[in-house]
């Protein structure tokens, strides 16, 4: 989704230089690509050194202040401040995701073997030509109960967060969760951020209470096709499958659970 340049201009002021406007649009686009969507942006401020802070507000009032820096080698670093909590996410050109100084690692399944999250590589997955791929929590066709043809499971017994629930920001945790489930699905993580924001919020609530020092999660994604077709392509205009998701506050599917569902869809019209 493109960033609305006129909306950014209104936040910066009518007298903003074109170069400053272009930089802000570029920064906001990158923040949206890796993390929080631009429609939640409420203000932009610049300090004496010219460094910009982009202020986002969630529907429940939580404010996230984000600064972006891009290195000469193409790495992108996000500094996220939510109240008294601070997270730093660095997206590396080689595919690594560095969270507060440590490399985020993920188990591919239950094998016990771990790899880099490879978020950058997966974010470069090209959407199918001429089609709109999207994620929604609203049933796109029929009723949720009609998605009952089992299509397999994606899961990870261990996603290393590199921070604890008591220290994590919602935005930082949501970005890591989006990357973790985007990787096995072969989807851009940006498509999943809105969904994982809700998971991050509920995981933080139960994690801070029940597992405040836990620094890893596990998850399962059970996939289902609609009964009318029994496959991803439902009709001429729509492909869709339901994902029943469970996130756990500990490794190996233990601890407290946060559940939810979303639909992976393609609009063929």
mmCIF file of C-alpha atoms in Angstrom:
data_model
loop_
_atom_site.group_PDB
_atom_site.id
_atom_site.type_symbol
_atom_site.label_atom_id
_atom_site.label_comp_id
_atom_site.label_asym_id
_atom_site.label_seq_id
_atom_site.Cartn_x
_atom_site.Cartn_y
_atom_site.Cartn_z
ATOM 1 C CA UNK A 1 0.000 0.000 0.000
ATOM 2 C CA UNK A 2 1.425 3.358 -1.048
ATOM 3 C CA UNK A 3 1.914 6.177 1.445
ATOM 4 C CA UNK A 4 -0.341 9.198 0.883
ATOM 5 C CA UNK A 5 2.144 11.985 0.087
ATOM 6 C CA UNK A 6 -0.424 14.751 0.588
ATOM 7 C CA UNK A 7 -1.262 13.403 4.050
ATOM 8 C CA UNK A 8 2.423 13.433 4.988
ATOM 9 C CA UNK A 9 2.743 17.015 3.696
ATOM 10 C CA UNK A 10 -0.139 18.087 5.925
ATOM 11 C CA UNK A 11 1.677 16.651 8.955
ATOM 12 C CA UNK A 12 4.957 18.347 8.055
ATOM 13 C CA UNK A 13 3.445 21.718 7.110
ATOM 14 C CA UNK A 14 2.848 23.482 3.839
ATOM 15 C CA UNK A 15 6.312 25.073 3.809
ATOM 16 C CA UNK A 16 8.218 21.804 3.968
ATOM 17 C CA UNK A 17 11.045 21.376 1.476
ATOM 18 C CA UNK A 18 10.472 18.801 -1.245
ATOM 19 C CA UNK A 19 13.638 16.954 -0.170
ATOM 20 C CA UNK A 20 12.402 16.693 3.427
ATOM 21 C CA UNK A 21 8.981 15.546 2.222
ATOM 22 C CA UNK A 22 10.529 12.864 0.011
ATOM 23 C CA UNK A 23 12.688 11.621 2.898
ATOM 24 C CA UNK A 24 9.678 11.449 5.224
ATOM 25 C CA UNK A 25 7.622 9.527 2.654
ATOM 26 C CA UNK A 26 10.534 7.123 2.156
ATOM 27 C CA UNK A 27 10.920 6.608 5.918
ATOM 28 C CA UNK A 28 7.192 6.076 6.459
ATOM 29 C CA UNK A 29 7.056 3.637 3.547
ATOM 30 C CA UNK A 30 9.880 1.568 5.040
ATOM 31 C CA UNK A 31 8.310 1.625 8.507
ATOM 32 C CA UNK A 32 5.073 0.408 6.944
ATOM 33 C CA UNK A 33 6.914 -2.285 4.980
ATOM 34 C CA UNK A 34 8.452 -3.774 8.109
ATOM 35 C CA UNK A 35 6.067 -2.708 10.818
ATOM 36 C CA UNK A 36 3.244 -0.318 11.603
ATOM 37 C CA UNK A 37 0.876 0.910 8.807
ATOM 38 C CA UNK A 38 0.921 4.566 7.783
ATOM 39 C CA UNK A 39 -2.773 5.171 8.557
ATOM 40 C CA UNK A 40 -1.885 5.098 12.280
ATOM 41 C CA UNK A 41 0.610 7.964 11.866
ATOM 42 C CA UNK A 42 -0.537 11.040 13.809
ATOM 43 C CA UNK A 43 2.476 13.398 13.841
ATOM 44 C CA UNK A 44 6.086 13.913 12.792
ATOM 45 C CA UNK A 45 8.670 15.863 14.782
ATOM 46 C CA UNK A 46 12.277 16.763 13.998
ATOM 47 C CA UNK A 47 15.012 17.498 16.544
ATOM 48 C CA UNK A 48 17.918 19.950 16.246
ATOM 49 C CA UNK A 49 20.023 17.405 14.373
ATOM 50 C CA UNK A 50 17.313 16.884 11.770
ATOM 51 C CA UNK A 51 16.406 13.386 12.979
ATOM 52 C CA UNK A 52 12.714 12.675 12.518
ATOM 53 C CA UNK A 53 10.443 10.877 14.962
ATOM 54 C CA UNK A 54 7.260 9.377 13.556
ATOM 55 C CA UNK A 55 4.441 9.103 16.087
ATOM 56 C CA UNK A 56 1.786 6.409 15.646
ATOM 57 C CA UNK A 57 -1.311 5.812 17.742
ATOM 58 C CA UNK A 58 -3.247 2.551 18.008
ATOM 59 C CA UNK A 59 -7.024 2.470 18.350
ATOM 60 C CA UNK A 60 -6.754 1.819 22.081
ATOM 61 C CA UNK A 61 -4.599 4.921 22.549
ATOM 62 C CA UNK A 62 -1.153 3.321 22.800
ATOM 63 C CA UNK A 63 1.467 5.630 21.260
ATOM 64 C CA UNK A 64 4.554 4.326 19.455
ATOM 65 C CA UNK A 65 7.386 6.719 18.557
ATOM 66 C CA UNK A 66 9.594 5.363 15.786
ATOM 67 C CA UNK A 67 12.909 6.543 14.367
ATOM 68 C CA UNK A 68 14.402 4.990 11.237
ATOM 69 C CA UNK A 69 18.020 4.823 10.170
ATOM 70 C CA UNK A 70 19.319 3.264 6.973
ATOM 71 C CA UNK A 71 22.991 2.302 6.791
ATOM 72 C CA UNK A 72 25.231 2.525 3.742
ATOM 73 C CA UNK A 73 25.089 -1.268 3.366
ATOM 74 C CA UNK A 74 21.298 -1.198 3.088
ATOM 75 C CA UNK A 75 20.382 -2.360 6.577
ATOM 76 C CA UNK A 76 17.311 -0.686 8.085
ATOM 77 C CA UNK A 77 17.083 -0.038 11.830
ATOM 78 C CA UNK A 78 13.895 0.907 13.669
ATOM 79 C CA UNK A 79 13.991 2.351 17.175
ATOM 80 C CA UNK A 80 10.567 1.966 18.801
ATOM 81 C CA UNK A 81 9.579 3.755 22.020
ATOM 82 C CA UNK A 82 6.293 3.006 23.775
ATOM 83 C CA UNK A 83 6.141 4.772 27.130
ATOM 84 C CA UNK A 84 9.075 3.497 29.203
ATOM 85 C CA UNK A 85 9.837 0.588 26.835
ATOM 86 C CA UNK A 86 12.283 0.708 23.920
ATOM 87 C CA UNK A 87 12.959 -1.864 21.208
ATOM 88 C CA UNK A 88 15.405 -1.814 18.308
ATOM 89 C CA UNK A 89 14.842 -3.912 15.189
ATOM 90 C CA UNK A 90 17.495 -4.151 12.477
ATOM 91 C CA UNK A 91 16.542 -5.695 9.130
ATOM 92 C CA UNK A 92 19.729 -6.821 7.403
ATOM 93 C CA UNK A 93 20.350 -7.199 3.691
ATOM 94 C CA UNK A 94 21.504 -10.780 4.274
ATOM 95 C CA UNK A 95 18.075 -11.692 5.638
ATOM 96 C CA UNK A 96 18.830 -11.579 9.344
ATOM 97 C CA UNK A 97 16.586 -9.816 11.840
ATOM 98 C CA UNK A 98 18.426 -8.347 14.813
ATOM 99 C CA UNK A 99 16.200 -7.596 17.799
ATOM 100 C CA UNK A 100 17.792 -5.584 20.599
ATOM 101 C CA UNK A 101 21.252 -6.704 19.527
ATOM 102 C CA UNK A 102 20.564 -10.429 19.080
ATOM 103 C CA UNK A 103 19.736 -12.464 15.991
ATOM 104 C CA UNK A 104 16.128 -13.699 15.953
ATOM 105 C CA UNK A 105 16.166 -17.465 15.408
ATOM 106 C CA UNK A 106 13.253 -19.743 14.576
ATOM 107 C CA UNK A 107 12.797 -23.503 14.534
ATOM 108 C CA UNK A 108 11.514 -24.637 11.156
ATOM 109 C CA UNK A 109 9.160 -27.189 12.739
ATOM 110 C CA UNK A 110 9.663 -29.580 15.664
ATOM 111 C CA UNK A 111 13.064 -30.758 14.464
ATOM 112 C CA UNK A 112 15.047 -28.678 16.927
ATOM 113 C CA UNK A 113 17.052 -27.126 14.083
ATOM 114 C CA UNK A 114 17.148 -23.343 14.007
ATOM 115 C CA UNK A 115 17.711 -20.815 11.262
ATOM 116 C CA UNK A 116 17.763 -17.056 10.859
ATOM 117 C CA UNK A 117 14.312 -15.617 10.420
ATOM 118 C CA UNK A 118 15.174 -14.508 6.871
ATOM 119 C CA UNK A 119 12.536 -11.813 7.092
ATOM 120 C CA UNK A 120 14.055 -9.654 4.374
ATOM 121 C CA UNK A 121 14.158 -12.495 1.880
ATOM 122 C CA UNK A 122 10.539 -13.379 2.573
ATOM 123 C CA UNK A 123 9.430 -9.764 2.364
ATOM 124 C CA UNK A 124 10.759 -9.793 -1.198
ATOM 125 C CA UNK A 125 8.270 -12.472 -2.221
ATOM 126 C CA UNK A 126 6.508 -11.012 -5.241
ATOM 127 C CA UNK A 127 2.727 -10.923 -5.144
ATOM 128 C CA UNK A 128 1.119 -12.806 -7.989
ATOM 129 C CA UNK A 129 0.978 -10.690 -11.114
ATOM 130 C CA UNK A 130 -2.344 -8.949 -11.684
ATOM 131 C CA UNK A 131 -3.823 -10.174 -8.410
ATOM 132 C CA UNK A 132 -4.345 -8.598 -5.035
ATOM 133 C CA UNK A 133 -3.179 -10.733 -2.150
ATOM 134 C CA UNK A 134 -4.379 -9.747 1.305
ATOM 135 C CA UNK A 135 -4.965 -10.882 4.880
ATOM 136 C CA UNK A 136 -8.277 -10.337 6.652
ATOM 137 C CA UNK A 137 -9.911 -11.356 9.920
ATOM 138 C CA UNK A 138 -13.348 -11.102 8.278
ATOM 139 C CA UNK A 139 -14.633 -14.236 6.561
ATOM 140 C CA UNK A 140 -14.345 -13.443 2.821
ATOM 141 C CA UNK A 141 -16.789 -16.087 1.556
ATOM 142 C CA UNK A 142 -19.512 -18.116 3.245
ATOM 143 C CA UNK A 143 -19.192 -18.774 6.981
ATOM 144 C CA UNK A 144 -16.108 -19.504 9.058
ATOM 145 C CA UNK A 145 -17.511 -22.941 9.964
ATOM 146 C CA UNK A 146 -17.579 -23.860 6.254
ATOM 147 C CA UNK A 147 -13.774 -23.787 6.058
ATOM 148 C CA UNK A 148 -13.471 -27.378 7.222
ATOM 149 C CA UNK A 149 -11.267 -29.095 4.636
ATOM 150 C CA UNK A 150 -7.949 -29.566 6.420
ATOM 151 C CA UNK A 151 -4.995 -28.191 4.442
ATOM 152 C CA UNK A 152 -2.100 -28.849 6.808
ATOM 153 C CA UNK A 153 -0.297 -27.066 9.605
ATOM 154 C CA UNK A 154 2.568 -24.598 9.839
ATOM 155 C CA UNK A 155 4.244 -24.409 13.209
ATOM 156 C CA UNK A 156 7.349 -23.525 15.142
ATOM 157 C CA UNK A 157 8.277 -24.876 18.553
ATOM 158 C CA UNK A 158 10.645 -21.991 19.262
ATOM 159 C CA UNK A 159 10.821 -18.398 18.055
ATOM 160 C CA UNK A 160 13.568 -16.626 19.968
ATOM 161 C CA UNK A 161 12.361 -13.082 20.717
ATOM 162 C CA UNK A 162 15.631 -11.711 22.132
ATOM 163 C CA UNK A 163 13.637 -9.819 24.748
ATOM 164 C CA UNK A 164 11.205 -10.705 27.521
ATOM 165 C CA UNK A 165 7.480 -10.046 27.687
ATOM 166 C CA UNK A 166 8.062 -7.590 30.498
ATOM 167 C CA UNK A 167 10.400 -5.531 28.289
ATOM 168 C CA UNK A 168 8.876 -5.848 24.800
ATOM 169 C CA UNK A 169 6.973 -3.118 22.993
ATOM 170 C CA UNK A 170 3.760 -4.081 21.244
ATOM 171 C CA UNK A 171 5.042 -2.810 17.888
ATOM 172 C CA UNK A 172 8.346 -4.663 18.169
ATOM 173 C CA UNK A 173 6.726 -7.919 19.222
ATOM 174 C CA UNK A 174 4.078 -7.652 16.482
ATOM 175 C CA UNK A 175 6.767 -7.129 13.830
ATOM 176 C CA UNK A 176 8.673 -10.227 14.957
ATOM 177 C CA UNK A 177 5.501 -12.359 15.116
ATOM 178 C CA UNK A 178 4.516 -11.183 11.622
ATOM 179 C CA UNK A 179 7.918 -12.154 10.273
ATOM 180 C CA UNK A 180 7.811 -15.511 12.077
ATOM 181 C CA UNK A 181 4.529 -16.635 10.524
ATOM 182 C CA UNK A 182 5.171 -14.958 7.156
ATOM 183 C CA UNK A 183 8.312 -17.024 6.690
ATOM 184 C CA UNK A 184 6.696 -20.499 6.391
ATOM 185 C CA UNK A 185 3.678 -19.092 4.542
ATOM 186 C CA UNK A 186 5.862 -17.398 1.921
ATOM 187 C CA UNK A 187 4.070 -14.063 2.432
ATOM 188 C CA UNK A 188 5.364 -10.529 2.946
ATOM 189 C CA UNK A 189 5.404 -9.832 6.685
ATOM 190 C CA UNK A 190 3.793 -6.434 6.091
ATOM 191 C CA UNK A 191 0.547 -8.184 5.121
ATOM 192 C CA UNK A 192 0.355 -9.822 8.541
ATOM 193 C CA UNK A 193 1.233 -6.928 10.859
ATOM 194 C CA UNK A 194 -2.358 -5.787 11.474
ATOM 195 C CA UNK A 195 -3.275 -9.318 12.540
ATOM 196 C CA UNK A 196 -0.217 -9.905 14.726
ATOM 197 C CA UNK A 197 -0.722 -6.551 16.445
ATOM 198 C CA UNK A 198 -3.769 -8.053 18.140
ATOM 199 C CA UNK A 199 -1.796 -11.149 19.052
ATOM 200 C CA UNK A 200 1.065 -9.037 20.401
ATOM 201 C CA UNK A 201 -1.336 -7.076 22.584
ATOM 202 C CA UNK A 202 -2.949 -10.194 24.086
ATOM 203 C CA UNK A 203 0.391 -12.024 24.399
ATOM 204 C CA UNK A 204 1.859 -9.089 26.289
ATOM 205 C CA UNK A 205 -1.140 -9.008 28.626
ATOM 206 C CA UNK A 206 -0.928 -12.700 29.509
ATOM 207 C CA UNK A 207 2.854 -12.936 29.135
ATOM 208 C CA UNK A 208 3.611 -10.093 31.528
ATOM 209 C CA UNK A 209 1.245 -11.664 34.061
ATOM 210 C CA UNK A 210 2.148 -15.360 33.688
ATOM 211 C CA UNK A 211 5.567 -15.555 31.966
ATOM 212 C CA UNK A 212 7.229 -12.135 32.367
ATOM 213 C CA UNK A 213 10.778 -13.487 31.905
ATOM 214 C CA UNK A 214 9.985 -15.716 28.938
ATOM 215 C CA UNK A 215 11.942 -14.644 25.844
ATOM 216 C CA UNK A 216 10.506 -17.047 23.277
ATOM 217 C CA UNK A 217 7.163 -18.125 21.840
ATOM 218 C CA UNK A 218 5.830 -21.060 19.847
ATOM 219 C CA UNK A 219 2.865 -21.245 17.506
ATOM 220 C CA UNK A 220 0.667 -23.426 15.315
ATOM 221 C CA UNK A 221 -1.264 -22.376 12.209
ATOM 222 C CA UNK A 222 -3.884 -24.927 11.181
ATOM 223 C CA UNK A 223 -5.044 -24.250 7.605
ATOM 224 C CA UNK A 224 -8.476 -24.993 6.130
ATOM 225 C CA UNK A 225 -10.032 -24.672 2.654
ATOM 226 C CA UNK A 226 -13.694 -23.909 2.030
ATOM 227 C CA UNK A 227 -15.872 -27.002 1.650
ATOM 228 C CA UNK A 228 -17.328 -25.849 -1.681
ATOM 229 C CA UNK A 229 -14.047 -26.347 -3.527
ATOM 230 C CA UNK A 230 -11.763 -28.164 -1.125
ATOM 231 C CA UNK A 231 -8.824 -26.131 -2.399
ATOM 232 C CA UNK A 232 -7.351 -22.624 -2.246
ATOM 233 C CA UNK A 233 -9.187 -21.413 -5.361
ATOM 234 C CA UNK A 234 -12.858 -21.107 -4.360
ATOM 235 C CA UNK A 235 -14.276 -19.581 -7.555
ATOM 236 C CA UNK A 236 -13.382 -17.379 -10.521
ATOM 237 C CA UNK A 237 -12.884 -14.330 -8.330
ATOM 238 C CA UNK A 238 -11.465 -15.561 -5.033
ATOM 239 C CA UNK A 239 -8.897 -17.826 -3.464
ATOM 240 C CA UNK A 240 -9.025 -18.134 0.302
ATOM 241 C CA UNK A 241 -8.057 -20.329 3.220
ATOM 242 C CA UNK A 242 -8.635 -19.968 6.924
ATOM 243 C CA UNK A 243 -5.793 -20.014 9.454
ATOM 244 C CA UNK A 244 -6.596 -21.012 13.027
ATOM 245 C CA UNK A 245 -3.655 -19.663 14.997
ATOM 246 C CA UNK A 246 -2.431 -20.334 18.516
ATOM 247 C CA UNK A 247 0.538 -18.513 20.040
ATOM 248 C CA UNK A 248 2.091 -19.770 23.274
ATOM 249 C CA UNK A 249 4.107 -17.742 25.773
ATOM 250 C CA UNK A 250 6.757 -20.474 26.050
ATOM 251 C CA UNK A 251 8.616 -22.824 23.724
ATOM 252 C CA UNK A 252 7.287 -26.264 22.736
ATOM 253 C CA UNK A 253 3.628 -25.180 22.782
ATOM 254 C CA UNK A 254 3.573 -24.546 26.520
ATOM 255 C CA UNK A 255 2.540 -21.650 28.715
ATOM 256 C CA UNK A 256 -0.448 -19.395 28.232
ATOM 257 C CA UNK A 257 -2.259 -19.340 24.894
ATOM 258 C CA UNK A 258 -3.561 -16.566 22.644
ATOM 259 C CA UNK A 259 -5.864 -17.733 19.856
ATOM 260 C CA UNK A 260 -7.347 -16.169 16.754
ATOM 261 C CA UNK A 261 -8.094 -16.673 13.085
ATOM 262 C CA UNK A 262 -7.328 -14.940 9.827
ATOM 263 C CA UNK A 263 -7.812 -15.604 6.132
ATOM 264 C CA UNK A 264 -5.161 -15.572 3.422
ATOM 265 C CA UNK A 265 -6.902 -14.379 0.245
ATOM 266 C CA UNK A 266 -6.292 -13.518 -3.390
ATOM 267 C CA UNK A 267 -8.714 -11.309 -5.296
ATOM 268 C CA UNK A 268 -8.685 -12.485 -8.943
ATOM 269 C CA UNK A 269 -11.185 -9.921 -10.237
#
